[in-house]
mmCIF file of C-alpha atoms and ligand atoms in Angstrom:
data_model
loop_
_atom_site.group_PDB
_atom_site.id
_atom_site.type_symbol
_atom_site.label_atom_id
_atom_site.label_comp_id
_atom_site.label_asym_id
_atom_site.label_seq_id
_atom_site.Cartn_x
_atom_site.Cartn_y
_atom_site.Cartn_z
ATOM 1 C CA MET A 415 99.165 90.865 102.873
ATOM 2 C CA THR A 416 102.592 89.646 103.667
ATOM 3 C CA THR A 417 105.328 92.233 105.099
ATOM 4 C CA ASP A 418 107.189 90.957 101.835
ATOM 5 C CA VAL A 419 104.755 92.491 99.579
ATOM 6 C CA LEU A 420 104.550 95.534 101.604
ATOM 7 C CA LYS A 421 108.074 96.096 101.663
ATOM 8 C CA ASP A 422 108.411 95.408 97.971
ATOM 9 C CA ASN A 423 105.908 97.735 97.354
ATOM 10 C CA TYR A 424 107.533 100.315 99.425
ATOM 11 C CA ASP A 425 110.867 99.932 97.648
ATOM 12 C CA LYS A 426 109.524 99.975 94.534
ATOM 13 C CA VAL A 427 107.640 103.348 95.045
ATOM 14 C CA LYS A 428 110.666 104.753 97.000
ATOM 15 C CA LYS A 429 113.053 103.611 94.047
ATOM 16 C CA VAL A 430 110.990 106.042 91.548
ATOM 17 C CA ALA A 431 110.945 108.990 93.914
ATOM 18 C CA MET A 432 114.686 108.940 94.481
ATOM 19 C CA ARG A 433 115.237 108.450 90.958
ATOM 20 C CA GLU A 434 113.232 111.900 90.585
ATOM 21 C CA GLY A 435 115.437 113.661 93.269
ATOM 22 C CA ILE A 436 113.364 113.585 96.278
ATOM 23 C CA SER A 437 115.501 113.880 99.363
ATOM 24 C CA LEU A 438 113.146 112.525 101.941
ATOM 25 C CA PHE A 439 110.618 109.585 101.222
ATOM 26 C CA GLY A 440 108.015 107.971 104.240
ATOM 27 C CA VAL A 441 104.673 106.488 104.480
ATOM 28 C CA ALA A 442 102.320 106.819 106.949
ATOM 29 C CA ASP A 443 99.094 105.151 108.082
ATOM 30 C CA LEU A 444 96.025 107.365 107.166
ATOM 31 C CA GLU A 445 93.341 105.536 108.909
ATOM 32 C CA GLY A 446 91.517 107.297 111.533
ATOM 33 C CA LEU A 447 92.586 110.610 110.172
ATOM 34 C CA GLU A 448 89.739 111.297 107.819
ATOM 35 C CA SER A 449 88.515 114.337 109.666
ATOM 36 C CA GLU A 450 91.641 115.922 108.771
ATOM 37 C CA PHE A 451 90.991 115.548 105.079
ATOM 38 C CA ARG A 452 89.280 118.727 103.529
ATOM 39 C CA ILE A 453 88.158 116.876 100.185
ATOM 40 C CA SER A 454 84.730 116.404 98.930
ATOM 41 C CA PRO A 455 83.229 114.340 97.697
ATOM 42 C CA LYS A 456 84.056 111.763 99.830
ATOM 43 C CA ASN A 457 84.674 108.965 97.336
ATOM 44 C CA VAL A 458 87.883 110.950 95.960
ATOM 45 C CA TYR A 459 89.824 109.846 99.015
ATOM 46 C CA GLU A 460 87.995 106.579 100.192
ATOM 47 C CA GLY A 461 89.852 103.497 100.607
ATOM 48 C CA LEU A 462 93.114 105.535 100.046
ATOM 49 C CA LYS A 463 94.727 104.393 103.494
ATOM 50 C CA TYR A 464 98.389 105.087 102.950
ATOM 51 C CA GLY A 465 100.106 108.345 102.758
ATOM 52 C CA VAL A 466 103.322 108.711 100.805
ATOM 53 C CA CYS A 467 105.021 112.003 101.768
ATOM 54 C CA MET A 468 108.104 113.129 99.937
ATOM 55 C CA GLY A 469 110.523 115.990 100.739
ATOM 56 C CA PHE A 470 112.790 118.204 98.497
ATOM 57 C CA HIS A 471 115.752 119.658 100.694
ATOM 58 C CA LEU A 472 116.222 123.170 99.595
ATOM 59 C CA SER A 473 119.190 124.932 98.506
ATOM 60 C CA ASP A 474 121.195 125.646 101.587
ATOM 61 C CA ARG A 475 123.177 128.413 99.725
ATOM 62 C CA ILE A 476 119.760 129.963 98.887
ATOM 63 C CA ILE A 477 118.308 129.878 102.301
ATOM 64 C CA GLU A 478 121.552 131.390 103.865
ATOM 65 C CA GLY A 479 120.997 134.318 101.658
ATOM 66 C CA ILE A 480 118.146 135.344 103.577
ATOM 67 C CA ASP A 481 118.513 137.736 106.328
ATOM 68 C CA ASP A 482 115.616 139.459 107.642
ATOM 69 C CA LYS A 483 113.329 138.979 104.627
ATOM 70 C CA PRO A 484 112.656 136.864 101.964
ATOM 71 C CA THR A 485 115.005 137.226 98.879
ATOM 72 C CA LYS A 486 113.919 137.228 94.940
ATOM 73 C CA MET A 487 116.487 133.936 94.672
ATOM 74 C CA TYR A 488 114.296 132.267 97.394
ATOM 75 C CA LEU A 489 111.062 133.429 95.632
ATOM 76 C CA PHE A 490 112.460 131.575 92.061
ATOM 77 C CA HIS A 491 113.426 128.621 94.167
ATOM 78 C CA TYR A 492 110.056 128.412 96.049
ATOM 79 C CA LYS A 493 108.238 128.469 92.990
ATOM 80 C CA ARG A 494 110.587 125.830 90.946
ATOM 81 C CA VAL A 495 110.553 123.657 93.719
ATOM 82 C CA ASN A 496 106.975 123.373 94.139
ATOM 83 C CA ILE A 497 106.600 122.628 90.329
ATOM 84 C CA LEU A 498 109.143 119.878 90.708
ATOM 85 C CA LEU A 499 107.652 118.242 93.332
ATOM 86 C CA ASP A 500 104.079 118.641 91.840
ATOM 87 C CA GLU A 501 105.605 116.966 88.880
ATOM 88 C CA ILE A 502 107.077 114.062 90.691
ATOM 89 C CA ALA A 503 103.920 113.469 92.574
ATOM 90 C CA LEU A 504 102.644 112.867 89.182
ATOM 91 C CA ARG A 505 105.152 110.632 88.191
ATOM 92 C CA VAL A 506 104.950 108.840 91.431
ATOM 93 C CA MET A 507 101.107 108.509 90.776
ATOM 94 C CA ALA A 508 101.363 107.091 87.367
ATOM 95 C CA PHE A 509 103.812 104.616 88.589
ATOM 96 C CA ILE A 510 101.306 103.381 91.079
ATOM 97 C CA GLN A 511 98.364 103.628 89.021
ATOM 98 C CA ASN A 512 100.278 101.478 86.234
ATOM 99 C CA GLN A 513 100.547 98.740 88.994
ATOM 100 C CA GLY A 514 97.057 98.491 89.303
ATOM 101 C CA TYR A 515 96.332 100.636 92.107
ATOM 102 C CA ASP A 516 94.774 104.286 92.911
ATOM 103 C CA ALA A 517 96.758 107.378 93.758
ATOM 104 C CA LEU A 518 95.640 110.671 94.625
ATOM 105 C CA PRO A 519 98.416 113.309 94.733
ATOM 106 C CA ILE A 520 98.159 116.474 97.020
ATOM 107 C CA HIS A 521 99.786 119.469 95.566
ATOM 108 C CA ALA A 522 102.622 120.851 97.073
ATOM 109 C CA SER A 523 101.339 124.308 97.746
ATOM 110 C CA GLN A 524 97.607 124.796 96.899
ATOM 111 C CA ILE A 525 95.490 126.502 99.402
ATOM 112 C CA SER A 526 91.862 125.238 98.715
ATOM 113 C CA ASP A 527 90.113 127.159 101.084
ATOM 114 C CA TRP A 528 91.446 130.724 101.545
ATOM 115 C CA ASP A 529 89.181 131.799 104.490
ATOM 116 C CA ALA A 530 90.315 128.944 106.708
ATOM 117 C CA MET A 531 93.814 129.042 104.965
ATOM 118 C CA VAL A 532 93.998 125.542 104.631
ATOM 119 C CA GLY A 533 95.124 123.235 101.836
ATOM 120 C CA HIS A 534 93.188 119.477 101.070
ATOM 121 C CA VAL A 535 95.397 117.372 103.279
ATOM 122 C CA SER A 536 98.293 118.595 105.328
ATOM 123 C CA HIS A 537 101.952 117.657 104.257
ATOM 124 C CA LYS A 538 103.265 118.130 107.524
ATOM 125 C CA MET A 539 100.601 115.608 109.137
ATOM 126 C CA ILE A 540 101.077 112.948 106.704
ATOM 127 C CA GLY A 541 105.086 113.416 107.152
ATOM 128 C CA ARG A 542 104.715 113.384 110.789
ATOM 129 C CA TYR A 543 103.101 110.065 110.664
ATOM 130 C CA ALA A 544 105.586 108.944 107.774
ATOM 131 C CA GLY A 545 108.545 109.340 110.425
ATOM 132 C CA LEU A 546 109.836 112.196 108.333
ATOM 133 C CA GLY A 547 110.253 114.646 111.615
ATOM 134 C CA TRP A 548 108.405 116.748 114.315
ATOM 135 C CA ILE A 549 106.318 119.701 114.416
ATOM 136 C CA GLY A 550 108.763 122.233 115.928
ATOM 137 C CA ARG A 551 108.250 125.538 117.761
ATOM 138 C CA ASN A 552 107.792 127.201 114.341
ATOM 139 C CA ILE A 553 105.170 124.635 113.647
ATOM 140 C CA LEU A 554 106.972 123.590 110.660
ATOM 141 C CA LEU A 555 108.075 119.720 110.215
ATOM 142 C CA VAL A 556 111.530 119.779 111.633
ATOM 143 C CA ASN A 557 113.462 116.764 109.808
ATOM 144 C CA PRO A 558 116.418 115.611 111.977
ATOM 145 C CA GLN A 559 118.817 115.892 109.141
ATOM 146 C CA TYR A 560 117.720 118.861 107.259
ATOM 147 C CA GLY A 561 115.777 120.892 109.803
ATOM 148 C CA SER A 562 112.897 122.949 108.541
ATOM 149 C CA ARG A 563 114.632 123.568 104.947
ATOM 150 C CA VAL A 564 112.579 120.879 103.217
ATOM 151 C CA ARG A 565 109.248 121.453 101.301
ATOM 152 C CA TYR A 566 107.143 118.346 100.768
ATOM 153 C CA VAL A 567 104.270 116.726 98.491
ATOM 154 C CA SER A 568 102.008 114.087 99.200
ATOM 155 C CA ILE A 569 100.189 110.810 97.605
ATOM 156 C CA MET A 570 97.208 108.920 99.133
ATOM 157 C CA THR A 571 96.963 105.637 97.690
ATOM 158 C CA ASP A 572 95.458 102.097 98.110
ATOM 159 C CA MET A 573 98.685 100.240 97.175
ATOM 160 C CA PRO A 574 99.421 98.211 100.398
ATOM 161 C CA LEU A 575 103.039 99.506 101.662
ATOM 162 C CA LYS A 576 104.900 99.136 104.661
ATOM 163 C CA VAL A 577 104.319 101.962 107.220
ATOM 164 C CA ASP A 578 106.873 103.920 108.803
ATOM 165 C CA GLY A 579 105.065 105.575 111.303
ATOM 166 C CA GLU A 580 105.963 108.447 113.816
ATOM 167 C CA VAL A 581 109.420 108.760 115.194
ATOM 168 C CA PRO A 582 110.467 110.517 118.618
ATOM 169 C CA GLY A 583 112.024 113.798 118.398
ATOM 170 C CA ASP A 584 111.812 117.367 119.663
ATOM 171 C CA CYS A 585 113.268 120.949 119.780
ATOM 172 C CA GLY A 586 114.832 120.290 122.746
ATOM 173 C CA SER A 587 116.700 123.699 124.295
ATOM 174 C CA CYS A 588 116.744 125.237 120.757
ATOM 175 C CA ARG A 589 114.732 128.456 120.425
ATOM 176 C CA LYS A 590 116.324 130.134 117.260
ATOM 177 C CA CYS A 591 113.518 130.668 115.546
ATOM 178 C CA ILE A 592 111.667 132.518 118.112
ATOM 179 C CA GLU A 593 114.326 135.153 118.641
ATOM 180 C CA VAL A 594 114.451 135.559 114.554
ATOM 181 C CA CYS A 595 110.847 135.892 113.712
ATOM 182 C CA PRO A 596 109.990 139.462 112.601
ATOM 183 C CA ALA A 597 106.516 138.967 113.541
ATOM 184 C CA GLY A 598 107.195 137.455 116.939
ATOM 185 C CA ALA A 599 104.720 134.545 115.624
ATOM 186 C CA ILE A 600 106.613 131.744 117.317
ATOM 187 C CA LYS A 601 106.334 130.866 120.997
ATOM 188 C CA GLU A 602 107.705 128.405 123.319
ATOM 189 C CA ASN A 603 104.755 126.002 122.393
ATOM 190 C CA PRO A 604 103.775 125.124 118.873
ATOM 191 C CA GLU A 605 100.115 125.329 119.983
ATOM 192 C CA ASP A 606 100.306 129.069 121.183
ATOM 193 C CA PHE A 607 101.998 129.907 117.607
ATOM 194 C CA ASP A 608 100.288 133.406 116.332
ATOM 195 C CA LEU A 609 99.034 132.175 112.821
ATOM 196 C CA GLU A 610 97.599 135.797 112.175
ATOM 197 C CA ALA A 611 100.692 137.548 113.135
ATOM 198 C CA CYS A 612 102.872 135.232 110.739
ATOM 199 C CA TYR A 613 100.141 135.623 107.872
ATOM 200 C CA GLN A 614 100.014 139.636 108.133
ATOM 201 C CA GLN A 615 104.052 139.691 108.038
ATOM 202 C CA LEU A 616 103.825 137.362 104.972
ATOM 203 C CA LYS A 617 101.156 139.603 103.131
ATOM 204 C CA TYR A 618 103.514 142.835 104.323
ATOM 205 C CA PHE A 619 106.490 140.747 102.235
ATOM 206 C CA ARG A 620 104.328 140.070 99.438
ATOM 207 C CA ASN A 621 102.850 143.640 98.955
ATOM 208 C CA LYS A 622 106.074 145.727 100.097
ATOM 209 C CA GLU A 623 108.757 143.415 98.410
ATOM 210 C CA ASN A 624 106.446 143.082 95.583
ATOM 211 C CA LEU A 625 106.892 139.170 95.872
ATOM 212 C CA GLY A 626 103.265 138.138 94.604
ATOM 213 C CA GLN A 627 103.418 135.067 97.220
ATOM 214 C CA TYR A 628 103.098 134.610 100.866
ATOM 215 C CA ILE A 629 106.673 133.678 101.706
ATOM 216 C CA CYS A 630 109.269 134.323 104.248
ATOM 217 C CA GLY A 631 112.207 131.750 105.058
ATOM 218 C CA VAL A 632 113.334 133.326 108.021
ATOM 219 C CA CYS A 633 112.269 130.340 110.357
ATOM 220 C CA LEU A 634 113.483 127.848 107.514
ATOM 221 C CA LYS A 635 116.929 129.595 107.715
ATOM 222 C CA VAL A 636 117.867 129.241 111.578
ATOM 223 C CA CYS A 637 116.207 125.938 111.406
ATOM 224 C CA SER A 638 118.915 123.900 109.469
ATOM 225 C CA GLY A 639 119.097 120.130 111.113
ATOM 226 C CA LYS A 640 121.971 118.668 112.359
ATOM 227 C CA LYS A 641 124.949 118.734 109.976
HETATM 228 C C1 B12 B 1009 97.933 127.469 103.894
HETATM 229 C C2 B12 B 1009 99.258 127.436 104.087
HETATM 230 C C3 B12 B 1009 99.987 128.123 104.926
HETATM 231 C C4 B12 B 1009 99.437 129.561 105.364
HETATM 232 C C5 B12 B 1009 98.860 129.407 106.608
HETATM 233 C C6 B12 B 1009 98.902 128.001 106.887
HETATM 234 C C7 B12 B 1009 98.104 127.346 108.402
HETATM 235 N N1 B12 B 1009 96.857 127.377 108.381
HETATM 236 O O1 B12 B 1009 98.618 126.884 109.234
HETATM 237 C C8 B12 B 1009 100.519 130.661 105.560
HETATM 238 C C9 B12 B 1009 100.394 131.527 104.187
HETATM 239 C C10 B12 B 1009 100.363 131.584 106.598
HETATM 240 C C11 B12 B 1009 101.657 129.768 105.174
HETATM 241 C C12 B12 B 1009 102.804 130.430 105.802
HETATM 242 C C13 B12 B 1009 104.125 129.351 105.530
HETATM 243 N N2 B12 B 1009 104.292 128.152 105.177
HETATM 244 CO CO1 B12 B 1009 102.746 127.388 104.392
HETATM 245 N N3 B12 B 1009 101.312 126.116 103.534
HETATM 246 C C14 B12 B 1009 100.054 125.776 103.712
HETATM 247 C C15 B12 B 1009 99.594 124.816 102.917
HETATM 248 C C16 B12 B 1009 98.990 125.285 101.517
HETATM 249 C C17 B12 B 1009 98.278 124.716 103.745
HETATM 250 C C18 B12 B 1009 98.279 123.937 105.220
HETATM 251 C C19 B12 B 1009 97.346 123.799 105.930
HETATM 252 O O2 B12 B 1009 96.081 123.041 105.549
HETATM 253 N N4 B12 B 1009 97.152 124.138 107.308
HETATM 254 C C20 B12 B 1009 95.907 123.468 107.915
HETATM 255 C C21 B12 B 1009 96.461 123.010 109.490
HETATM 256 C C22 B12 B 1009 95.147 122.187 110.196
HETATM 257 O O3 B12 B 1009 97.499 121.820 109.246
HETATM 258 P P1 B12 B 1009 98.824 122.362 109.379
HETATM 259 O O4 B12 B 1009 99.254 123.253 109.878
HETATM 260 O O5 B12 B 1009 99.432 122.025 107.928
HETATM 261 O O6 B12 B 1009 99.436 120.772 110.306
HETATM 262 C C23 B12 B 1009 99.084 120.845 111.777
HETATM 263 C C24 B12 B 1009 98.072 119.856 111.967
HETATM 264 O O7 B12 B 1009 97.888 118.966 110.866
HETATM 265 C C25 B12 B 1009 98.250 119.557 113.448
HETATM 266 N N5 B12 B 1009 98.656 117.863 113.345
HETATM 267 C C26 B12 B 1009 99.707 117.355 113.248
HETATM 268 N N6 B12 B 1009 99.629 115.945 113.389
HETATM 269 C C27 B12 B 1009 98.139 115.971 113.685
HETATM 270 C C28 B12 B 1009 97.690 114.613 114.182
HETATM 271 C C29 B12 B 1009 95.768 114.554 114.466
HETATM 272 C C30 B12 B 1009 95.555 113.819 114.480
HETATM 273 C C31 B12 B 1009 95.573 116.166 114.508
HETATM 274 C C32 B12 B 1009 94.223 116.189 114.622
HETATM 275 C C33 B12 B 1009 96.274 117.244 114.016
HETATM 276 C C34 B12 B 1009 97.374 117.065 113.649
HETATM 277 O O8 B12 B 1009 99.507 119.753 113.673
HETATM 278 C C35 B12 B 1009 100.276 120.646 112.410
HETATM 279 C C36 B12 B 1009 101.260 121.494 112.902
HETATM 280 O O9 B12 B 1009 100.599 122.954 113.211
HETATM 281 C C37 B12 B 1009 100.847 123.986 103.100
HETATM 282 C C38 B12 B 1009 100.826 122.947 102.314
HETATM 283 C C39 B12 B 1009 100.031 121.508 102.592
HETATM 284 N N7 B12 B 1009 99.000 120.853 102.050
HETATM 285 O O10 B12 B 1009 100.277 120.957 103.502
HETATM 286 C C40 B12 B 1009 102.000 124.797 103.151
HETATM 287 C C41 B12 B 1009 103.030 124.683 103.692
HETATM 288 C C42 B12 B 1009 102.667 123.973 105.523
HETATM 289 N N8 B12 B 1009 103.692 125.748 104.316
HETATM 290 C C43 B12 B 1009 105.203 125.595 104.198
HETATM 291 C C44 B12 B 1009 105.823 126.968 104.448
HETATM 292 C C45 B12 B 1009 107.492 126.331 104.267
HETATM 293 C C46 B12 B 1009 105.553 127.991 104.767
HETATM 294 C C47 B12 B 1009 106.238 129.396 105.139
HETATM 295 C C48 B12 B 1009 107.800 129.085 105.703
HETATM 296 C C49 B12 B 1009 106.461 129.951 103.963
HETATM 297 C C50 B12 B 1009 107.613 130.156 102.942
HETATM 298 N N9 B12 B 1009 107.647 129.160 102.145
HETATM 299 O O11 B12 B 1009 108.382 130.950 103.002
HETATM 300 C C51 B12 B 1009 105.161 130.000 106.100
HETATM 301 C C52 B12 B 1009 105.191 129.577 107.647
HETATM 302 C C53 B12 B 1009 104.693 129.763 108.747
HETATM 303 C C54 B12 B 1009 104.872 128.918 109.664
HETATM 304 N N10 B12 B 1009 105.872 128.981 110.450
HETATM 305 O O12 B12 B 1009 104.259 127.766 109.804
HETATM 306 C C55 B12 B 1009 105.422 124.326 104.009
HETATM 307 C C56 B12 B 1009 106.174 123.552 105.189
HETATM 308 C C57 B12 B 1009 107.450 122.636 104.925
HETATM 309 C C58 B12 B 1009 107.734 122.232 106.086
HETATM 310 N N11 B12 B 1009 108.998 121.972 106.388
HETATM 311 O O13 B12 B 1009 107.009 122.316 107.304
HETATM 312 C C59 B12 B 1009 104.217 123.387 103.515
HETATM 313 C C60 B12 B 1009 103.959 122.257 103.787
HETATM 314 C C61 B12 B 1009 104.051 123.556 101.668
HETATM 315 C C62 B12 B 1009 105.116 122.439 101.214
HETATM 316 N N12 B12 B 1009 104.775 122.041 100.409
HETATM 317 O O14 B12 B 1009 106.050 121.873 101.937
HETATM 318 N N13 B12 B 1009 101.512 128.571 104.561
HETATM 319 S S1 SF4 B 1010 114.893 126.518 115.004
HETATM 320 FE FE1 SF4 B 1010 115.007 125.299 116.954
HETATM 321 S S2 SF4 B 1010 113.132 125.674 118.086
HETATM 322 FE FE2 SF4 B 1010 112.900 126.522 116.422
HETATM 323 S S3 SF4 B 1010 111.899 124.915 115.146
HETATM 324 FE FE3 SF4 B 1010 113.918 124.545 114.565
HETATM 325 S S4 SF4 B 1010 114.738 123.078 116.105
HETATM 326 FE FE4 SF4 B 1010 112.670 124.093 116.758
HETATM 327 S S1 SF4 B 1011 107.379 132.543 108.218
HETATM 328 FE FE1 SF4 B 1011 108.335 134.182 108.846
HETATM 329 S S2 SF4 B 1011 106.717 135.593 110.097
HETATM 330 FE FE2 SF4 B 1011 106.000 133.362 109.904
HETATM 331 S S3 SF4 B 1011 106.688 132.151 111.625
HETATM 332 FE FE3 SF4 B 1011 108.333 132.030 110.242
HETATM 333 S S4 SF4 B 1011 109.691 133.934 110.400
HETATM 334 FE FE4 SF4 B 1011 107.829 134.175 111.467
#
């Protein structure tokens, strides 16, 4: 496969995604990451070597409205953005299939295993290898431009594409999210993140604030990227 074909395919898929309103687009090489997929049977993902990750920059105005807990406006926004991302993924998937290749959409926010609290494939992992950002102290994917205020969706495909690859970046001296997290879940190192504390806080918000969803948004608000 020549680099021209890879770039041409990449440009075509990116154009479709951007036309649909996507803010961030990147492609990851998924070879060697199969152990991270929680999809069965295996033939569903076999041979899909490329991961297309697409991000939607959330409304800064809505995020700015969050103080120490999620707002109703954030709840509605969260739901609509998930629907939009899933629809965009379907359109991009259809485009790829119409070109004669296979494409597997990974839904924006589906939990496939509630006990393990995981989805089929991690968008943060694909996004990281697609050059869209780094894993921050809040363990979210932090994009240099939009910070953590981005929601993602991914597509796995066998369409040969130019790969972006991981780009360097880290939180540096920033510690804003550590200070504001109501659960005290965020630590100096992402590896020490207290997932159980975060989950219990989201459960509290879901019940006490009558949201019906595990959302928070406090660590998104302070992680706004460079402007
Ligand atoms: C289940 C889930 C949750 C669970 C717990 C998740 C968990 N186990 O970590 C709960 C309910 C607690 C939760 C909370 C939140 N979530 Co959530 N969640 C998910 C979901 C559906 C699945 C995540 C999953 O499979 N995790 C399993 C672990 C293994 O993977 P991971 O943590 O995603 O990624 C790690 C590994 O891949 C590893 N890694 C990275 N690269 C590599 C490479 C190799 C080789 C290896 C081995 C590992 C590795 O590091 C990553 C970061 O720690 C995803 C959607 C998706 N499909 O990705 C959204 C998602 C992660 N959530 C998201 C968000 C925004 C939130 C909340 C802010 C809630 C809200 N919307 O207000 C909080 C934030 C909490 C926090 N600080 O992380 C966004 C993150 C966007 C971003 N900018 O990063 C996602 C991607 C949804 C989306 N469509 O955008 N979530
Ligand atoms: S708020 Fe600062 S420390 Fe926290 S994840 Fe974002 S950049 Fe990193
Ligand atoms: S989602 Fe809320 S509770 Fe969880 S780490 Fe972020 S600020 Fe803390």
